[in-house]
Coordinates of C-alpha atoms in Angstrom, one line a residue:
M1 CA 63.7 85.8 148.4
T2 CA 60.1 85.9 147.9
D3 CA 57.7 82.9 148.7
T4 CA 57.8 81.8 145.0
E5 CA 61.2 81.7 144.6
L6 CA 61.7 79.7 147.9
S7 CA 58.8 77.2 146.5
Q8 CA 60.4 76.7 143.4
N9 CA 63.9 76.3 145.4
A10 CA 62.5 72.9 147.5
G11 CA 60.8 71.4 144.6
D12 CA 64.3 71.5 143.7
E13 CA 65.5 70.0 146.2
T14 CA 63.2 68.1 147.3
Q15 CA 61.5 64.6 146.1
L16 CA 58.1 62.9 146.2
L17 CA 58.7 59.7 147.4
Q18 CA 56.9 57.0 145.7
P19 CA 54.9 54.6 148.1
I20 CA 56.1 50.2 146.9
K21 CA 53.5 48.9 145.4
E22 CA 52.2 45.2 146.8
Y23 CA 53.7 41.9 145.4
K24 CA 51.5 38.9 145.1
V25 CA 53.8 35.6 144.4
P26 CA 52.2 34.4 141.1
T27 CA 50.5 30.5 141.9
V28 CA 51.6 27.4 140.0
P29 CA 49.2 25.2 139.8
L30 CA 50.8 21.3 140.1
N31 CA 48.9 20.2 136.8
L32 CA 51.1 17.7 135.4
P33 CA 50.5 14.5 133.5
K34 CA 50.8 10.8 134.9
G35 CA 53.2 8.1 134.3
G36 CA 52.4 4.9 134.9
F37 CA 51.9 3.9 138.5
G38 CA 50.4 6.5 139.4
G39 CA 53.9 8.5 139.0
Y40 CA 54.4 11.1 137.5
R41 CA 56.5 11.7 134.7
A42 CA 59.9 13.1 134.8
E43 CA 59.6 16.1 132.5
P44 CA 56.9 17.6 133.5
V45 CA 58.8 17.7 137.1
E46 CA 61.8 19.6 135.5
E47 CA 59.9 21.8 134.0
L48 CA 58.4 23.3 137.5
V49 CA 61.5 22.5 139.5
A50 CA 62.7 25.5 137.0
Q51 CA 59.5 27.7 137.1
L52 CA 59.8 28.0 140.6
R53 CA 64.0 28.5 140.3
R54 CA 62.5 31.3 138.3
Q55 CA 60.3 32.9 141.0
L56 CA 63.4 32.2 143.4
D57 CA 65.7 34.6 140.8
N58 CA 62.3 37.4 140.6
E59 CA 62.5 37.4 144.8
K60 CA 65.9 37.9 144.3
Q61 CA 65.6 41.0 141.9
R62 CA 62.8 42.1 144.4
V63 CA 65.0 42.3 147.6
L64 CA 67.8 44.4 145.1
Q65 CA 64.9 46.5 144.1
L66 CA 64.3 47.0 147.7
K67 CA 67.7 48.2 148.3
K68 CA 67.8 50.3 145.7
E69 CA 64.8 51.9 146.9
N70 CA 66.2 52.4 150.5
Y71 CA 69.4 54.2 148.9
A72 CA 67.1 56.4 147.8
L73 CA 65.2 57.2 150.9
S74 CA 69.1 57.9 152.5
T75 CA 70.4 60.4 149.6
E76 CA 67.1 62.2 150.0
K77 CA 67.5 62.5 153.9
G78 CA 70.7 63.7 153.2
R79 CA 69.1 67.0 150.9
L80 CA 67.6 67.5 153.7
N81 CA 69.9 68.0 156.2
Q82 CA 71.4 70.7 153.3
R83 CA 69.0 72.0 152.9
I84 CA 67.9 72.3 156.8
T85 CA 72.0 74.1 157.5
A86 CA 71.9 75.8 154.6
L87 CA 68.1 77.5 155.9
T88 CA 70.5 77.6 159.8
D89 CA 72.8 79.8 158.2
E90 CA 70.1 82.1 156.3
N91 CA 68.6 82.5 160.0
K92 CA 71.6 83.2 161.3
T93 CA 72.4 86.6 158.8
L94 CA 68.4 87.6 159.2
K95 CA 68.8 87.3 162.9
Y96 CA 72.1 89.6 162.3
A97 CA 70.2 92.1 160.4
A98 CA 66.9 92.1 163.0
E99 CA 69.5 92.9 165.4
N100 CA 71.5 95.7 164.0
P101 CA 68.4 97.9 162.7
Y102 CA 69.8 101.2 163.3
E103 CA 73.2 100.3 160.9
R104 CA 70.7 102.0 157.7
I105 CA 68.5 105.5 157.6
G106 CA 64.9 105.1 157.7
V107 CA 61.4 103.7 157.7
D108 CA 62.5 101.1 154.7
M109 CA 65.1 99.1 156.2
Q110 CA 62.9 98.5 159.4
D111 CA 60.4 97.0 156.9
M112 CA 63.1 95.2 154.9
V113 CA 64.0 93.6 158.8
N114 CA 60.2 92.8 159.1
S115 CA 60.8 90.9 155.2
A116 CA 63.3 89.2 156.3
K117 CA 62.1 87.6 160.0
N118 CA 58.3 86.3 158.2
E119 CA 60.6 85.0 154.7
R120 CA 62.5 83.3 157.9
K121 CA 59.5 81.5 159.1
N122 CA 57.9 80.7 156.2
M123 CA 60.9 78.9 155.1
L124 CA 61.3 77.1 159.0
D125 CA 57.8 76.2 158.0
Q126 CA 58.2 74.8 154.6
A127 CA 61.3 72.9 155.8
R128 CA 59.0 71.7 159.1
E129 CA 56.0 70.4 156.8
Q130 CA 58.5 68.3 154.3
A131 CA 60.1 66.6 157.4
E132 CA 56.6 65.3 158.8
E133 CA 55.5 64.1 155.0
I134 CA 58.6 62.2 155.0
L135 CA 58.1 60.8 158.5
A136 CA 54.6 60.0 157.4
E137 CA 55.4 58.3 154.1
A138 CA 58.0 55.9 155.5
N139 CA 55.1 54.5 158.1
G140 CA 53.3 53.9 155.4
Q141 CA 55.7 52.3 153.8
K142 CA 57.0 50.4 156.4
K143 CA 53.3 48.9 157.1
T144 CA 52.8 47.7 153.5
I145 CA 56.0 46.4 153.9
V146 CA 55.0 44.0 156.5
E147 CA 52.3 43.1 155.4
T148 CA 53.4 42.0 152.0
A149 CA 55.7 39.4 153.6
H150 CA 52.8 38.6 155.9
K151 CA 50.6 37.5 152.6
E152 CA 54.0 35.8 150.3
A153 CA 54.6 33.4 153.3
A154 CA 51.0 32.6 154.2
A155 CA 50.7 31.9 149.9
A156 CA 53.8 29.6 150.5
I157 CA 52.3 27.6 153.6
A158 CA 49.2 26.8 152.1
E159 CA 50.4 25.9 148.7
S160 CA 53.4 23.2 150.0
V161 CA 50.9 21.7 152.0
A162 CA 48.3 21.7 149.6
R163 CA 50.6 19.3 146.9
K164 CA 51.7 17.5 149.8
Q165 CA 47.8 16.2 150.7
R166 CA 47.2 16.3 146.4
I167 CA 50.1 13.5 146.2
D168 CA 49.4 11.4 149.4
H169 CA 45.5 11.6 148.0
D170 CA 46.7 9.8 145.2
A171 CA 49.3 7.8 146.8
D172 CA 45.8 6.3 149.0
Q173 CA 43.8 5.3 145.9
R174 CA 46.5 3.3 145.0
I175 CA 47.0 0.8 147.8
G176 CA 44.3 -1.7 147.2
E177 CA 47.0 -2.4 144.4
S178 CA 49.9 -5.8 144.9
K179 CA 51.7 -5.4 147.5
D180 CA 55.4 -4.6 145.5
K181 CA 53.5 -2.3 142.9
A182 CA 52.4 -0.1 145.8
E183 CA 55.0 -0.3 148.0
R184 CA 57.1 1.3 145.0
V185 CA 54.0 3.7 144.3
I186 CA 54.1 5.1 147.5
A187 CA 58.0 5.2 147.5
E188 CA 58.0 7.6 144.1
A189 CA 54.8 9.8 145.9
S190 CA 56.7 10.0 149.0
A191 CA 59.9 10.9 147.2
K192 CA 58.2 13.2 144.9
A193 CA 56.0 15.0 147.8
D194 CA 60.0 15.6 150.0
A195 CA 61.1 16.9 147.2
I196 CA 58.5 19.2 146.5
L197 CA 57.8 20.4 150.3
S198 CA 61.8 21.3 150.4
E199 CA 61.4 23.8 147.3
A200 CA 58.5 25.1 149.3
K201 CA 60.3 25.0 152.6
E202 CA 63.6 26.5 151.3
K203 CA 61.2 29.5 149.0
A204 CA 59.6 30.3 152.7
E205 CA 62.6 30.5 154.6
T206 CA 64.2 32.5 152.3
L207 CA 60.3 35.4 151.9
D208 CA 60.4 35.3 155.5
A209 CA 64.0 36.0 156.1
D210 CA 63.7 39.5 152.9
S211 CA 61.0 39.8 155.0
K212 CA 62.7 40.7 158.6
A213 CA 65.1 42.3 156.4
R214 CA 62.7 44.3 155.1
C215 CA 61.3 45.9 158.6
E216 CA 64.7 46.2 160.1
A217 CA 65.6 48.5 156.9
A218 CA 62.3 50.4 157.0
D219 CA 62.6 50.9 161.0
R220 CA 66.3 52.2 160.7
R221 CA 64.4 54.4 157.7
E222 CA 61.1 55.6 160.7
S223 CA 64.1 55.8 163.3
E224 CA 66.5 58.2 160.5
V225 CA 63.7 60.8 159.4
A226 CA 61.8 60.8 163.1
A227 CA 65.8 62.4 164.7
T228 CA 65.9 64.6 160.8
V229 CA 62.5 65.6 162.0
T230 CA 63.8 66.6 166.1
Q231 CA 66.5 68.2 164.9
A232 CA 64.5 70.9 162.4
H233 CA 62.1 71.3 165.6
R234 CA 65.4 72.0 167.9
M235 CA 66.8 74.6 165.7
L236 CA 63.5 76.4 165.3
A237 CA 62.7 76.8 168.7
E238 CA 66.5 77.8 169.0
A239 CA 65.6 80.4 166.2
A240 CA 62.5 81.6 167.9
S241 CA 64.3 82.4 171.5
R242 CA 66.5 84.5 169.6
L243 CA 64.4 86.7 168.2
V244 CA 63.0 87.8 171.1
Q245 CA 66.0 88.7 173.2
P246 CA 66.4 92.1 172.9
A247 CA 68.6 94.6 170.7
P248 CA 72.0 95.0 172.6
M249 CA 72.9 98.8 173.5
I250 CA 75.1 100.3 171.5
V251 CA 78.0 102.4 173.1
T252 CA 81.0 104.1 171.6
I253 CA 84.3 103.1 173.1
H254 CA 88.0 104.9 171.6
G255 CA 85.7 105.6 168.5
K256 CA 84.6 102.4 167.8
T257 CA 81.3 101.1 168.0
E258 CA 80.7 98.0 169.8
T259 CA 77.8 96.6 171.3
D260 CA 76.7 95.0 174.7
D261 CA 77.6 91.3 173.1
D262 CA 80.9 92.6 172.6
E263 CA 81.5 93.6 175.7
E264 CA 80.9 90.4 177.6
T265 CA 83.1 88.6 174.5
V266 CA 86.3 91.0 175.9
E267 CA 85.3 90.3 179.1
D268 CA 84.9 86.5 178.9
E269 CA 88.7 86.8 176.8
Q270 CA 89.9 88.6 179.9

């Protein structure tokens, strides 16, 4: 197999992982028409609540999309493991050919053995590079997910605080009115503030749980990819140590050709 063919096969079996784009939660201004006694009209408030629920549904869809992307990363890891297994099998075949250069006659066979060694080295280098690239990209995705989660949580908390402050300010401006009327206005404003604050807190808790789940998924992907890289390095070291071993001596016993490795095997069996 030539370097060009190896590059083409590697390209067919490996997909480039695209980083997750930063997601920003849209800010909905609290622009509601006022009703009697400084309160808000019921229909705009219900419409705002429905809009917040739609935003919550969008967040759930985004969590589902992140789970799909996590599954794609796991699938990619499986393909890489299969690739490493195939390279290991081919490495054994090439090692056997390199340790038995005298089975064929002529300088051409020795040249073929040397070519096989070079090709094996190129394939192992390419597998190591692919594993390092996937590990680096996984680290980048983890950082992006954590930063996005912090921004979303901060924006949700700031929006809830601003809404409560606006409602409290509107209530304070009407304190000079009659006691009964003021009590009704304050009661209505407080009820609406508590409802809006409760919605905002639920959204913040959902976002916080989502960020923790994504961080844990990213940590798992990082550990899995790191384990794959470690395994690839270990196999590369084992392959290199086998190459430096001397060629076994060839002896003839009872009309059959055997090597030093065969004699050691016979002694072990005895």
